[in-house]
XYZ file of C-alpha atoms in Angstrom:
273
model
C -0.232 0.022 -0.349
C 1.366 3.908 -1.020
C -0.131 6.552 0.598
C 0.576 10.312 -0.630
C -1.095 13.227 0.988
C -2.369 15.189 -2.073
C -4.086 19.154 -1.455
C -3.754 17.837 2.560
C -6.092 15.219 2.617
C -4.567 11.360 3.372
C -5.275 8.791 -0.197
C -4.473 5.262 -0.438
C -2.986 3.553 -3.236
C -3.307 -0.400 -3.126
C -3.255 -3.354 -5.712
C -1.881 -3.661 -9.808
C -2.880 -3.291 -13.369
C -2.426 -0.774 -15.742
C -5.431 1.798 -14.795
C -6.582 2.771 -11.953
C -10.122 3.039 -9.820
C -10.775 6.117 -8.082
C -13.126 5.073 -5.348
C -15.614 7.763 -3.861
C -17.766 7.583 -1.135
C -20.420 9.737 0.558
C -22.660 9.528 3.439
C -21.887 9.500 6.051
C -19.416 6.583 5.019
C -15.170 7.187 4.369
C -12.691 5.242 2.507
C -13.449 2.448 4.481
C -17.048 1.902 2.684
C -14.762 0.200 -0.239
C -12.868 -2.755 1.814
C -14.861 -5.120 -0.028
C -13.815 -3.613 -2.746
C -10.475 -2.942 -2.921
C -9.480 -7.248 -1.582
C -11.986 -7.862 -4.759
C -10.517 -5.083 -7.328
C -6.464 -4.786 -6.059
C -5.408 -7.890 -8.924
C -6.847 -6.135 -11.212
C -6.754 -2.762 -10.709
C -4.601 0.571 -8.311
C -7.348 1.257 -6.256
C -7.302 4.337 -5.621
C -9.083 6.074 -2.193
C -9.258 9.119 0.272
C -11.834 10.031 2.540
C -13.825 13.681 2.660
C -12.914 16.723 3.882
C -15.056 17.070 6.556
C -16.257 12.977 6.924
C -12.962 12.187 8.320
C -12.954 12.049 12.323
C -12.409 14.843 14.451
C -13.511 17.206 11.686
C -14.578 20.545 12.166
C -17.610 21.332 11.411
C -17.563 23.658 8.797
C -18.951 23.528 4.626
C -16.660 22.605 1.542
C -16.844 23.974 -1.745
C -18.460 22.256 -4.522
C -15.007 23.178 -6.837
C -13.225 22.583 -3.379
C -14.437 18.827 -3.842
C -13.886 18.979 -7.761
C -10.641 19.605 -7.706
C -9.343 17.078 -5.222
C -10.170 14.692 -7.343
C -8.490 16.429 -9.731
C -5.384 16.577 -8.059
C -5.945 12.878 -6.684
C -6.717 12.037 -10.595
C -3.321 14.146 -11.821
C -0.510 12.815 -9.346
C -1.750 8.971 -9.131
C -2.315 8.742 -13.014
C -0.885 11.592 -14.219
C -1.175 10.035 -18.341
C -4.098 7.740 -18.322
C -7.050 8.423 -17.331
C -9.302 6.579 -14.435
C -12.152 4.410 -13.445
C -14.374 6.327 -11.182
C -15.990 3.469 -8.500
C -19.062 6.452 -6.669
C -21.768 6.105 -4.119
C -24.065 8.808 -3.180
C -22.155 11.699 -2.473
C -19.673 10.002 -5.159
C -21.218 10.413 -7.635
C -22.297 13.372 -7.368
C -18.299 15.477 -6.640
C -17.816 12.383 -9.127
C -20.207 13.246 -11.427
C -19.118 17.292 -11.869
C -15.642 15.827 -11.718
C -16.200 13.873 -15.324
C -18.548 16.874 -17.035
C -15.747 18.631 -15.858
C -12.292 16.944 -17.077
C -13.964 13.579 -19.436
C -10.167 13.222 -20.995
C -9.448 12.513 -17.383
C -12.403 9.315 -16.905
C -12.507 5.830 -19.279
C -15.618 4.278 -17.039
C -17.975 5.172 -14.652
C -19.528 2.491 -12.342
C -22.054 5.121 -10.834
C -23.681 3.196 -7.466
C -28.012 4.554 -6.428
C -27.503 8.142 -7.546
C -28.677 8.871 -10.709
C -30.623 12.283 -13.005
C -31.967 12.179 -9.371
C -33.236 16.385 -9.043
C -33.113 16.874 -13.327
C -37.107 16.746 -14.783
C -37.521 13.548 -15.878
C -36.785 12.308 -11.963
C -39.074 15.276 -10.812
C -41.797 13.415 -13.221
C -41.027 10.058 -12.721
C -41.179 10.523 -8.316
C -44.345 10.192 -6.576
C -45.005 13.489 -4.105
C -44.741 11.264 -0.621
C -41.807 9.790 -2.325
C -39.584 13.373 -3.053
C -41.681 14.864 0.093
C -39.436 12.445 2.233
C -37.044 13.008 -0.070
C -36.661 16.707 1.375
C -37.874 15.929 4.660
C -34.355 13.775 5.323
C -32.159 16.427 3.500
C -33.925 19.762 4.790
C -32.937 17.168 8.430
C -30.027 17.333 7.786
C -28.741 20.068 6.760
C -30.351 21.403 9.750
C -28.802 19.385 11.973
C -25.382 20.828 10.516
C -26.433 23.824 11.200
C -27.595 23.522 14.765
C -24.557 21.376 15.290
C -22.644 20.136 18.824
C -24.821 17.735 20.425
C -27.793 18.111 19.274
C -26.705 18.453 15.497
C -25.137 15.264 16.301
C -28.347 13.225 17.897
C -30.941 14.438 15.379
C -27.865 13.310 13.172
C -27.881 9.370 14.484
C -31.268 9.556 15.101
C -32.418 9.494 11.286
C -29.487 7.435 10.502
C -31.283 4.898 12.428
C -34.610 5.245 10.786
C -32.999 4.796 7.857
C -31.082 1.734 8.285
C -27.222 3.758 7.254
C -24.756 0.949 8.061
C -21.936 2.904 9.927
C -21.834 2.980 13.241
C -23.047 4.548 15.507
C -20.059 6.234 16.670
C -19.000 7.380 13.945
C -22.057 9.674 11.857
C -21.173 12.847 13.496
C -22.608 16.663 12.218
C -19.616 17.921 10.232
C -20.482 14.934 7.624
C -24.001 16.562 5.980
C -21.947 19.940 5.362
C -23.558 18.428 1.972
C -27.058 18.759 2.770
C -26.258 22.407 3.777
C -25.026 23.212 1.040
C -27.069 22.201 -1.316
C -30.096 23.332 0.389
C -28.859 27.286 1.396
C -27.766 26.584 -2.654
C -24.646 26.510 -2.919
C -24.372 23.612 -4.421
C -26.157 25.092 -7.120
C -24.457 24.736 -10.491
C -24.840 21.072 -10.044
C -26.336 19.423 -13.399
C -27.430 16.034 -14.277
C -24.768 13.429 -15.567
C -25.088 11.979 -18.557
C -21.779 10.073 -19.516
C -19.485 10.151 -22.700
C -17.380 7.646 -22.012
C -19.820 4.502 -21.112
C -21.680 3.573 -17.363
C -22.578 0.823 -14.985
C -24.631 2.494 -13.035
C -25.571 -0.233 -10.429
C -29.071 1.103 -7.969
C -31.083 -1.084 -5.635
C -34.726 -1.691 -5.042
C -35.404 -2.017 -1.279
C -35.921 2.086 -0.907
C -38.848 4.201 -0.199
C -37.265 6.374 -3.392
C -34.988 5.672 -6.031
C -32.864 8.707 -6.926
C -33.410 7.952 -10.287
C -35.447 8.327 -13.306
C -36.985 5.231 -15.624
C -36.287 7.194 -18.253
C -32.379 8.287 -16.994
C -32.049 4.586 -16.682
C -33.585 3.523 -19.771
C -31.129 6.122 -21.843
C -27.661 4.537 -20.230
C -28.941 0.497 -21.908
C -29.938 2.268 -24.921
C -25.713 3.085 -24.755
C -23.848 1.131 -26.710
C -21.131 -0.803 -23.641
C -23.549 0.564 -21.134
C -25.764 -0.398 -18.982
C -28.226 0.115 -15.891
C -28.510 -3.223 -12.458
C -31.024 -3.796 -10.366
C -30.061 -5.741 -7.097
C -32.381 -6.642 -4.407
C -30.796 -4.407 -1.464
C -31.119 -0.720 -0.520
C -28.966 2.138 -0.647
C -25.229 0.217 -0.313
C -25.634 -2.540 -2.869
C -21.633 -2.652 -2.423
C -22.138 -3.615 1.941
C -24.467 -5.397 1.653
C -24.302 -7.972 -1.088
C -20.091 -7.753 -1.954
C -19.413 -10.514 -3.490
C -22.723 -10.074 -6.344
C -21.234 -6.582 -6.689
C -17.952 -7.092 -6.913
C -18.885 -9.949 -9.053
C -20.521 -7.710 -11.404
C -18.763 -4.364 -11.498
C -15.370 -6.918 -12.391
C -16.699 -8.408 -14.785
C -17.474 -4.904 -16.940
C -14.462 -3.277 -16.119
C -12.575 -5.997 -17.298
C -15.093 -6.714 -20.471
C -14.465 -2.854 -21.514
C -10.269 -3.178 -21.170
C -8.156 -3.032 -24.564
C -6.251 -6.648 -25.738
C -3.435 -4.894 -23.769
C -4.930 -4.268 -20.530
C -5.946 -7.794 -21.004
C -3.113 -9.544 -21.617
C -2.232 -7.446 -18.337
C -4.798 -8.187 -16.115
C -5.582 -12.383 -14.162
C -8.423 -14.391 -15.395
C -12.241 -13.281 -14.005
C -13.450 -16.730 -12.952
């Protein structure tokens, strides 16, 4: 394992292979979310991961701008893979930040694996989502935004209470109010530059079906399925398919990634059974 510090953030690099896989987590996780994926993928790829600013233990309760987070992605990619584009494996807020990095720097991304967040917030999404589901999404996001604004023990208790109601797999002691800043930034308009992701490169989209609401529209999934090399795949899980069914998830992702490798890259990777 290599450890680098880039823009003040500790970055872990593990594995072999000619391609780099950048793993971006979401709320309320850390880089530890991807442990089982690193074990499965590191014989084939260089697995790179970090914890977002504000999500690390003991982080201050401050906001981090969209430009700052996209800039961190850019700095990491330029440091760990200066001569070749990377593959993105992204989940939750990691989707939003990773998708926007890919939109700003399409030449730096060869493929995308997006997990559970698609075109949430788009016109198609709003049309396809029921009023109760939209109210549920608004409700939990505003709750976490309010918890961030209140801060302290009250804000932390609010965050942990909601995580229990949502069945979040993160241990309660690791859920801090500081991790809520993306919700606060979104609802106060600081992430107003957010756009719907329509990738130029091949994309695998994996989503859980056992949720009270989706984070993508059927139209967006159909658009992906119609694109050569891209597809949307449902799994019988909640919002965290990589944790709930890691073997199934890893096999699906690895087979798709290897199927899109060049002949030179395939020859450099061990076979998948």
